[in-house]
Amino acid sequence: MGEARDYIARTLDDSLRRRGFENLGVYIEVDRPTEEGHGDLTSNVALKVARFTKMAPKILAGELASRWPQDDIVDSVEAKGAGFLNFTLKTRWLAEVVNQVRADPAGYGASDAGQGARVLIEFVSANPVGPMVIVNGRAAAVGDSMARIMNKAGFLAHREFYVNDGGNQVLKLGQAIWLRLLEMTGIDVTTNWPEDVYPGAYVKDVAAAWRRDHPEVPLDQLGEHSWELLGDYGARVFQKQHEKVLRQFGVEFDRWFHEKELRQAHAPEAIVERLDRLGYIATEDGARWFLSERFGDDKNRVMVKSDGTMTYFVPDAAYHADKFDRGYQYVIDLLGPDHHGYVGRMRAVVQALGYPPDRLEILIIGLVRLLRGTELVRMSKRKGSFVLLEDLIEEAGVDQARYFFLERAPETPMDFDLDLAQLRDSKNPVYYIQYAGARIHGILRQWRESEQQAAPLNLDVLTSPLERVLMILLSRFPDVIARSAMDRAPQYLPRYLTELAGAFHGFYREHRILDEEAPLRQARLALIEAVLAVLATGLGLLGISLPQRM
RNA sequence: GCGCCCGUAGCUCAGCGGAUAGAGCGUCUGACUACGAAUCAGAAGGCCAGAGGUUCAAGUCCUCUCGGGCGCACCA
């Protein structure tokens, strides 16, 4: 399809030049039409260039159509409407896509849209002070699939999880573990529980685990001086947990980047010094401020508090500098909805440090509201009440959960209906796609078990409209992936796969395969094998399985 | 108050400045003695929140208004 588009665009350009219209190439667009009956590809170039050619779009389109050269790709050209050119491609040419897919079933869909650009996608980055919740699952699904899609489209994308194990949060976690340890000795800690320490009951398990690992330590020797130690222990426990749950969810990170390492290397201090040398640091009220307003931020930001400690922002700035220093051309952050107050300052610091600010792409993952039926489930990390990602995986399954997260635009707020996600019936759209694959597997299985002889493959016999629709969809696959990668929009893929599955189901109802004469049978088998390959690749990019039987 | 996201069919949402705005669910009608009915064919359902503007062309871009969500710490 891409090939046909390029060819048509070139030919249009030639025709315009022959008429004496030079340099109109940028106005040539060849797109897939939004409506049926407008051909396989369409161009609005006659409308676009009207003000340069001083020709009525209708007339120019008519002339371009009537003088279209003979070729193997375009079957017919029609001038329609206000000046549109509608191209119908030769069915035989389209059928070549079947050979293309069969030549490399797993590789089909790849493109060089990304031109090998190195990309770092940071996502989830949940603090290691508690279990992962459903919102983390959305970021995990989006980030992971985005990386898979971008890699398929010729980018070199890496996945990274930033572990906030260096700050105050970990101390607070240590304090909570300490309190839970005291509790185990019979002391009442709940009555005077400190307000800013997580009361979540899950900390009890961590405390118990620590006790098992360190039975020799007398509990009365623990105190405030132990918080860091206990916190580090807890952070490691939770990171392990995160890794495990994410792996279950089909998400692997290329690197877990520890804030602690940055601190040990004094990278945060270096960042403040760097900004200071550049003249972007001012001292006021005993604190050192980054003058981020100069770079479009709402207000200046404290980097070093008056007590000498650094704000969370500083190591994070150092982390981002590190990303660019490692040679990534695109740095993509997927942040939670509660972080969009953070975007301005991060952009500002990147710019201040001399990195290209437009290469920092911050995508805010929309809020996930949980419903059970119509009832809103309230979540609060501080109160310790929330639905865990592992519970969701258990209840809904990986395939369903990932599909729900990936079918809509990442930045839009969504309602996640736990009841609906648990439905294991046809209402769940992921089955629709998987069922198409299972049907094809069934037919291929039956074919292998039959006594039928294979015939030489001749794609000329694929002439029915329903076959044609499948071929067009197959040929669009690389474009869909490329566009999904360029727009950072994984949601294009579920929609495409639903369309492909639907086209297959329609074809399947209408046409027989194994009952046909050998040439047609062979060609249709090849066609559905190609459909299967694309379904498998597409679902694979989404991290969704394609079972052979359902 | 300021900033970000969102207002499209009864519901959940697509829609890369182009032609008659789409899909799934729900509703209604129909289709299996045939490779898997978790399927298919069809119908009904819309002042794209509202008002201005830019454009040959606006659901799409710009401005304002209204409605919903979220964020605006010497917290992380």
mmCIF file of C-alpha atoms in Angstrom, chain A residues 227-518:
data_model
loop_
_atom_site.group_PDB
_atom_site.id
_atom_site.type_symbol
_atom_site.label_atom_id
_atom_site.label_comp_id
_atom_site.label_asym_id
_atom_site.label_seq_id
_atom_site.Cartn_x
_atom_site.Cartn_y
_atom_site.Cartn_z
ATOM 1 C CA TRP A 227 14.517 3.648 59.430
ATOM 2 C CA GLU A 228 16.881 3.937 56.512
ATOM 3 C CA LEU A 229 17.977 0.334 56.822
ATOM 4 C CA LEU A 230 14.414 -0.924 57.133
ATOM 5 C CA GLY A 231 13.287 1.362 54.330
ATOM 6 C CA ASP A 232 15.962 0.016 52.002
ATOM 7 C CA TYR A 233 14.873 -3.477 52.835
ATOM 8 C CA GLY A 234 11.242 -2.605 52.117
ATOM 9 C CA ALA A 235 12.117 -0.838 48.891
ATOM 10 C CA ARG A 236 13.916 -3.956 47.658
ATOM 11 C CA VAL A 237 10.930 -6.104 48.594
ATOM 12 C CA PHE A 238 8.521 -3.873 46.727
ATOM 13 C CA GLN A 239 10.754 -3.582 43.695
ATOM 14 C CA LYS A 240 10.900 -7.375 43.501
ATOM 15 C CA GLN A 241 7.122 -7.405 43.757
ATOM 16 C CA HIS A 242 6.800 -4.817 41.010
ATOM 17 C CA GLU A 243 9.109 -6.803 38.764
ATOM 18 C CA LYS A 244 7.125 -9.942 39.345
ATOM 19 C CA VAL A 245 3.712 -8.420 38.728
ATOM 20 C CA LEU A 246 4.913 -6.554 35.663
ATOM 21 C CA ARG A 247 6.461 -9.694 34.211
ATOM 22 C CA GLN A 248 3.156 -11.421 34.765
ATOM 23 C CA PHE A 249 1.581 -8.549 32.894
ATOM 24 C CA GLY A 250 3.959 -9.152 29.995
ATOM 25 C CA VAL A 251 6.120 -6.111 30.669
ATOM 26 C CA GLU A 252 9.913 -6.349 30.748
ATOM 27 C CA PHE A 253 12.105 -3.346 31.363
ATOM 28 C CA ASP A 254 15.517 -2.923 29.775
ATOM 29 C CA ARG A 255 16.693 -1.202 32.911
ATOM 30 C CA TRP A 256 15.616 -0.379 36.424
ATOM 31 C CA PHE A 257 17.274 2.925 37.096
ATOM 32 C CA HIS A 258 17.910 3.651 40.772
ATOM 33 C CA GLU A 259 17.704 7.149 42.150
ATOM 34 C CA LYS A 260 20.098 5.993 44.818
ATOM 35 C CA GLU A 261 22.867 5.521 42.263
ATOM 36 C CA LEU A 262 22.421 9.081 41.069
ATOM 37 C CA ARG A 263 22.719 10.330 44.616
ATOM 38 C CA GLN A 264 25.797 8.252 45.302
ATOM 39 C CA ALA A 265 27.424 9.736 42.218
ATOM 40 C CA HIS A 266 26.438 13.231 43.429
ATOM 41 C CA ALA A 267 24.639 13.824 40.161
ATOM 42 C CA PRO A 268 21.930 15.971 41.779
ATOM 43 C CA GLU A 269 24.520 18.354 43.275
ATOM 44 C CA ALA A 270 26.234 18.514 39.903
ATOM 45 C CA ILE A 271 22.996 19.560 38.243
ATOM 46 C CA VAL A 272 22.499 22.420 40.682
ATOM 47 C CA GLU A 273 26.085 23.531 40.081
ATOM 48 C CA ARG A 274 25.637 23.313 36.340
ATOM 49 C CA LEU A 275 22.517 25.461 36.490
ATOM 50 C CA ASP A 276 24.268 27.866 38.844
ATOM 51 C CA ARG A 277 27.181 28.319 36.444
ATOM 52 C CA LEU A 278 24.665 29.035 33.701
ATOM 53 C CA GLY A 279 23.139 31.703 35.926
ATOM 54 C CA TYR A 280 19.799 30.021 36.470
ATOM 55 C CA ILE A 281 20.022 29.637 40.240
ATOM 56 C CA ALA A 282 19.052 32.291 42.781
ATOM 57 C CA THR A 283 19.103 32.185 46.577
ATOM 58 C CA GLU A 284 16.122 33.485 48.445
ATOM 59 C CA ASP A 285 14.851 32.883 51.996
ATOM 60 C CA GLY A 286 17.759 30.525 52.514
ATOM 61 C CA ALA A 287 16.695 28.251 49.663
ATOM 62 C CA ARG A 288 18.222 27.870 46.207
ATOM 63 C CA TRP A 289 15.736 28.346 43.401
ATOM 64 C CA PHE A 290 15.861 27.261 39.794
ATOM 65 C CA LEU A 291 14.671 30.207 37.684
ATOM 66 C CA SER A 292 12.392 28.055 35.580
ATOM 67 C CA GLU A 293 10.062 30.944 34.780
ATOM 68 C CA ARG A 294 12.613 32.008 32.196
ATOM 69 C CA PHE A 295 11.793 28.829 30.334
ATOM 70 C CA GLY A 296 8.058 29.109 30.436
ATOM 71 C CA ASP A 297 7.312 27.485 33.759
ATOM 72 C CA ASP A 298 4.546 28.971 35.927
ATOM 73 C CA LYS A 299 6.855 29.710 38.799
ATOM 74 C CA ASN A 300 10.410 29.259 39.917
ATOM 75 C CA ARG A 301 11.175 26.013 41.701
ATOM 76 C CA VAL A 302 13.074 25.260 44.848
ATOM 77 C CA MET A 303 15.963 22.894 44.308
ATOM 78 C CA VAL A 304 17.761 23.104 47.636
ATOM 79 C CA LYS A 305 15.553 23.705 50.630
ATOM 80 C CA SER A 306 16.610 26.052 53.415
ATOM 81 C CA ASP A 307 17.457 23.024 55.542
ATOM 82 C CA GLY A 308 20.060 22.041 52.930
ATOM 83 C CA THR A 309 18.245 19.014 51.562
ATOM 84 C CA MET A 310 17.184 18.725 47.951
ATOM 85 C CA THR A 311 13.691 18.523 46.571
ATOM 86 C CA TYR A 312 12.588 15.478 44.626
ATOM 87 C CA PHE A 313 12.873 17.486 41.453
ATOM 88 C CA VAL A 314 16.682 17.638 41.530
ATOM 89 C CA PRO A 315 17.529 13.942 41.199
ATOM 90 C CA ASP A 316 14.816 13.689 38.601
ATOM 91 C CA ALA A 317 16.406 16.531 36.648
ATOM 92 C CA ALA A 318 19.743 14.746 36.935
ATOM 93 C CA TYR A 319 18.073 11.585 35.690
ATOM 94 C CA HIS A 320 16.738 13.369 32.626
ATOM 95 C CA ALA A 321 20.105 14.905 31.898
ATOM 96 C CA ASP A 322 21.540 11.425 32.143
ATOM 97 C CA LYS A 323 19.037 10.129 29.612
ATOM 98 C CA PHE A 324 20.100 12.717 27.060
ATOM 99 C CA ASP A 325 23.769 12.190 27.890
ATOM 100 C CA ARG A 326 23.340 8.527 27.117
ATOM 101 C CA GLY A 327 22.546 9.545 23.552
ATOM 102 C CA TYR A 328 18.808 9.109 23.339
ATOM 103 C CA GLN A 329 17.294 11.242 20.623
ATOM 104 C CA TYR A 330 13.799 11.043 22.016
ATOM 105 C CA VAL A 331 13.053 10.915 25.713
ATOM 106 C CA ILE A 332 9.485 9.928 26.419
ATOM 107 C CA ASP A 333 7.977 10.086 29.916
ATOM 108 C CA LEU A 334 4.642 8.552 30.712
ATOM 109 C CA LEU A 335 3.464 10.297 33.830
ATOM 110 C CA GLY A 336 0.471 9.757 36.033
ATOM 111 C CA PRO A 337 -2.390 12.258 35.980
ATOM 112 C CA ASP A 338 -1.331 13.687 39.328
ATOM 113 C CA HIS A 339 1.984 14.765 37.815
ATOM 114 C CA HIS A 340 1.048 17.206 35.151
ATOM 115 C CA GLY A 341 2.017 20.074 37.395
ATOM 116 C CA TYR A 342 5.454 18.640 36.879
ATOM 117 C CA VAL A 343 5.698 18.978 33.123
ATOM 118 C CA GLY A 344 6.590 22.658 32.966
ATOM 119 C CA ARG A 345 9.552 22.467 35.296
ATOM 120 C CA MET A 346 10.951 19.331 33.688
ATOM 121 C CA ARG A 347 10.779 20.914 30.246
ATOM 122 C CA ALA A 348 12.368 24.038 31.677
ATOM 123 C CA VAL A 349 15.301 22.245 33.227
ATOM 124 C CA VAL A 350 15.964 20.236 30.081
ATOM 125 C CA GLN A 351 16.028 23.416 28.064
ATOM 126 C CA ALA A 352 18.152 25.272 30.606
ATOM 127 C CA LEU A 353 20.731 22.521 30.495
ATOM 128 C CA GLY A 354 20.941 22.878 26.745
ATOM 129 C CA TYR A 355 19.094 19.778 25.601
ATOM 130 C CA PRO A 356 16.473 20.064 22.867
ATOM 131 C CA PRO A 357 13.226 20.631 24.768
ATOM 132 C CA ASP A 358 11.058 19.300 21.965
ATOM 133 C CA ARG A 359 12.789 15.948 22.267
ATOM 134 C CA LEU A 360 11.392 15.523 25.748
ATOM 135 C CA GLU A 361 7.921 14.174 25.185
ATOM 136 C CA ILE A 362 5.744 13.999 28.242
ATOM 137 C CA LEU A 363 2.586 12.034 27.896
ATOM 138 C CA ILE A 364 0.145 12.203 30.763
ATOM 139 C CA ILE A 365 -1.659 8.921 31.257
ATOM 140 C CA GLY A 366 -5.277 9.697 31.946
ATOM 141 C CA LEU A 367 -6.947 8.997 35.211
ATOM 142 C CA VAL A 368 -8.450 5.566 35.710
ATOM 143 C CA ARG A 369 -11.655 5.544 37.673
ATOM 144 C CA LEU A 370 -12.761 2.185 38.910
ATOM 145 C CA LEU A 371 -16.308 1.050 38.747
ATOM 146 C CA ARG A 372 -18.029 -2.073 39.861
ATOM 147 C CA GLY A 373 -21.108 -1.958 37.715
ATOM 148 C CA THR A 374 -22.225 1.595 38.305
ATOM 149 C CA GLU A 375 -20.574 2.023 41.678
ATOM 150 C CA LEU A 376 -17.411 4.068 41.921
ATOM 151 C CA VAL A 377 -14.584 2.370 43.813
ATOM 152 C CA ARG A 378 -12.669 4.905 45.870
ATOM 153 C CA MET A 379 -8.951 4.528 45.920
ATOM 154 C CA SER A 380 -6.524 6.113 48.286
ATOM 155 C CA LYS A 381 -2.945 5.091 48.756
ATOM 156 C CA ARG A 382 -2.690 6.989 51.994
ATOM 157 C CA LYS A 383 -5.714 5.313 53.467
ATOM 158 C CA GLY A 384 -4.428 2.032 52.136
ATOM 159 C CA SER A 385 -7.532 1.240 50.147
ATOM 160 C CA PHE A 386 -7.084 0.486 46.472
ATOM 161 C CA VAL A 387 -7.373 -2.229 43.918
ATOM 162 C CA LEU A 388 -4.077 -3.872 43.121
ATOM 163 C CA LEU A 389 -2.776 -4.593 39.660
ATOM 164 C CA GLU A 390 -2.240 -8.199 40.628
ATOM 165 C CA ASP A 391 -5.896 -8.477 41.625
ATOM 166 C CA LEU A 392 -6.926 -7.098 38.266
ATOM 167 C CA ILE A 393 -4.717 -9.584 36.454
ATOM 168 C CA GLU A 394 -6.225 -12.351 38.541
ATOM 169 C CA GLU A 395 -9.799 -11.227 37.974
ATOM 170 C CA ALA A 396 -9.726 -10.141 34.359
ATOM 171 C CA GLY A 397 -6.680 -11.834 32.881
ATOM 172 C CA VAL A 398 -3.718 -10.242 31.172
ATOM 173 C CA ASP A 399 -5.246 -10.187 27.678
ATOM 174 C CA GLN A 400 -8.433 -8.446 28.726
ATOM 175 C CA ALA A 401 -6.728 -5.953 31.021
ATOM 176 C CA ARG A 402 -4.161 -4.959 28.425
ATOM 177 C CA TYR A 403 -6.796 -4.631 25.751
ATOM 178 C CA PHE A 404 -8.941 -2.329 27.862
ATOM 179 C CA PHE A 405 -5.958 -0.099 28.588
ATOM 180 C CA LEU A 406 -4.737 -0.041 25.005
ATOM 181 C CA GLU A 407 -7.935 0.465 23.048
ATOM 182 C CA ARG A 408 -8.297 4.127 23.959
ATOM 183 C CA ALA A 409 -6.087 7.180 23.727
ATOM 184 C CA PRO A 410 -3.586 7.092 26.630
ATOM 185 C CA GLU A 411 -4.231 10.644 27.800
ATOM 186 C CA THR A 412 -8.004 10.421 28.060
ATOM 187 C CA PRO A 413 -9.518 9.661 31.429
ATOM 188 C CA MET A 414 -11.185 6.285 31.503
ATOM 189 C CA ASP A 415 -13.624 4.350 33.590
ATOM 190 C CA PHE A 416 -12.575 0.796 34.183
ATOM 191 C CA ASP A 417 -15.546 -1.395 34.896
ATOM 192 C CA LEU A 418 -14.270 -4.325 36.909
ATOM 193 C CA ASP A 419 -17.457 -6.251 36.258
ATOM 194 C CA LEU A 420 -17.139 -5.808 32.501
ATOM 195 C CA ALA A 421 -13.483 -6.772 32.456
ATOM 196 C CA GLN A 422 -14.323 -10.022 34.135
ATOM 197 C CA LEU A 423 -16.853 -10.977 31.538
ATOM 198 C CA ARG A 424 -15.504 -13.943 29.689
ATOM 199 C CA ASP A 425 -18.009 -13.817 26.912
ATOM 200 C CA SER A 426 -18.530 -12.261 23.545
ATOM 201 C CA LYS A 427 -19.086 -8.767 24.928
ATOM 202 C CA ASN A 428 -15.391 -8.609 25.445
ATOM 203 C CA PRO A 429 -13.864 -7.333 22.204
ATOM 204 C CA VAL A 430 -10.550 -9.113 22.601
ATOM 205 C CA TYR A 431 -12.320 -12.436 22.019
ATOM 206 C CA TYR A 432 -13.528 -11.200 18.692
ATOM 207 C CA ILE A 433 -9.973 -10.875 17.450
ATOM 208 C CA GLN A 434 -8.733 -14.036 19.105
ATOM 209 C CA TYR A 435 -11.647 -15.999 17.718
ATOM 210 C CA ALA A 436 -10.678 -15.092 14.170
ATOM 211 C CA GLY A 437 -7.218 -16.508 14.845
ATOM 212 C CA ALA A 438 -8.627 -19.646 16.457
ATOM 213 C CA ARG A 439 -10.888 -20.222 13.464
ATOM 214 C CA ILE A 440 -7.971 -19.948 11.075
ATOM 215 C CA HIS A 441 -5.976 -22.333 13.220
ATOM 216 C CA GLY A 442 -8.940 -24.716 13.074
ATOM 217 C CA ILE A 443 -9.079 -24.627 9.292
ATOM 218 C CA LEU A 444 -5.332 -25.064 8.911
ATOM 219 C CA ARG A 445 -5.455 -27.947 11.357
ATOM 220 C CA GLN A 446 -8.162 -29.621 9.365
ATOM 221 C CA TRP A 447 -6.244 -29.023 6.151
ATOM 222 C CA ARG A 448 -3.130 -30.651 7.543
ATOM 223 C CA GLU A 449 -5.121 -33.651 8.725
ATOM 224 C CA SER A 450 -6.878 -34.024 5.408
ATOM 225 C CA GLU A 451 -5.718 -36.079 2.450
ATOM 226 C CA GLN A 452 -5.946 -33.102 0.130
ATOM 227 C CA GLN A 453 -3.033 -32.468 -2.191
ATOM 228 C CA ALA A 454 -1.321 -29.108 -2.189
ATOM 229 C CA ALA A 455 -1.538 -27.253 -5.488
ATOM 230 C CA PRO A 456 0.814 -24.618 -6.907
ATOM 231 C CA LEU A 457 -0.059 -21.197 -5.508
ATOM 232 C CA ASN A 458 -1.715 -18.862 -7.971
ATOM 233 C CA LEU A 459 -3.056 -15.661 -6.446
ATOM 234 C CA ASP A 460 -4.865 -14.659 -9.637
ATOM 235 C CA VAL A 461 -7.930 -16.558 -8.472
ATOM 236 C CA LEU A 462 -8.485 -14.246 -5.496
ATOM 237 C CA THR A 463 -10.999 -11.919 -7.085
ATOM 238 C CA SER A 464 -13.994 -11.660 -4.761
ATOM 239 C CA PRO A 465 -14.733 -8.343 -3.044
ATOM 240 C CA LEU A 466 -14.377 -9.892 0.403
ATOM 241 C CA GLU A 467 -10.953 -11.241 -0.487
ATOM 242 C CA ARG A 468 -10.034 -7.841 -1.790
ATOM 243 C CA VAL A 469 -11.001 -6.189 1.499
ATOM 244 C CA LEU A 470 -8.721 -8.593 3.356
ATOM 245 C CA MET A 471 -5.827 -7.855 1.005
ATOM 246 C CA ILE A 472 -6.239 -4.122 1.428
ATOM 247 C CA LEU A 473 -6.291 -4.470 5.189
ATOM 248 C CA LEU A 474 -3.209 -6.662 5.136
ATOM 249 C CA SER A 475 -1.381 -4.145 3.006
ATOM 250 C CA ARG A 476 -2.231 -1.342 5.408
ATOM 251 C CA PHE A 477 -0.637 -3.067 8.383
ATOM 252 C CA PRO A 478 2.858 -1.518 8.087
ATOM 253 C CA ASP A 479 1.288 1.946 7.736
ATOM 254 C CA VAL A 480 -0.861 1.416 10.806
ATOM 255 C CA ILE A 481 2.167 0.468 12.864
ATOM 256 C CA ALA A 482 4.246 3.340 11.516
ATOM 257 C CA ARG A 483 1.534 5.882 12.225
ATOM 258 C CA SER A 484 0.898 4.427 15.649
ATOM 259 C CA ALA A 485 4.611 4.790 16.411
ATOM 260 C CA MET A 486 4.930 8.318 15.023
ATOM 261 C CA ASP A 487 1.824 9.557 16.846
ATOM 262 C CA ARG A 488 2.710 7.626 20.023
ATOM 263 C CA ALA A 489 -0.791 6.221 19.751
ATOM 264 C CA PRO A 490 -1.005 2.500 20.504
ATOM 265 C CA GLN A 491 -4.787 2.631 20.278
ATOM 266 C CA TYR A 492 -4.691 2.549 16.474
ATOM 267 C CA LEU A 493 -3.705 -1.083 16.597
ATOM 268 C CA PRO A 494 -6.657 -2.592 18.508
ATOM 269 C CA ARG A 495 -8.996 -0.826 16.130
ATOM 270 C CA TYR A 496 -7.182 -2.072 13.089
ATOM 271 C CA LEU A 497 -7.123 -5.640 14.391
ATOM 272 C CA THR A 498 -10.839 -5.513 15.129
ATOM 273 C CA GLU A 499 -11.436 -4.408 11.560
ATOM 274 C CA LEU A 500 -9.219 -7.157 10.175
ATOM 275 C CA ALA A 501 -10.894 -9.798 12.335
ATOM 276 C CA GLY A 502 -14.302 -8.514 11.232
ATOM 277 C CA ALA A 503 -13.282 -8.684 7.583
ATOM 278 C CA PHE A 504 -12.112 -12.240 8.093
ATOM 279 C CA HIS A 505 -15.332 -13.303 9.847
ATOM 280 C CA GLY A 506 -17.338 -11.849 6.972
ATOM 281 C CA PHE A 507 -15.174 -13.584 4.393
ATOM 282 C CA TYR A 508 -15.379 -16.854 6.286
ATOM 283 C CA ARG A 509 -19.179 -16.827 6.387
ATOM 284 C CA GLU A 510 -19.442 -16.129 2.711
ATOM 285 C CA HIS A 511 -16.716 -18.323 1.246
ATOM 286 C CA ARG A 512 -15.657 -21.920 1.630
ATOM 287 C CA ILE A 513 -12.010 -22.802 1.704
ATOM 288 C CA LEU A 514 -11.326 -26.516 1.987
ATOM 289 C CA ASP A 515 -14.339 -27.477 -0.130
ATOM 290 C CA GLU A 516 -13.106 -25.504 -3.133
ATOM 291 C CA GLU A 517 -11.192 -26.796 -6.132
ATOM 292 C CA ALA A 518 -7.458 -27.034 -5.583
#
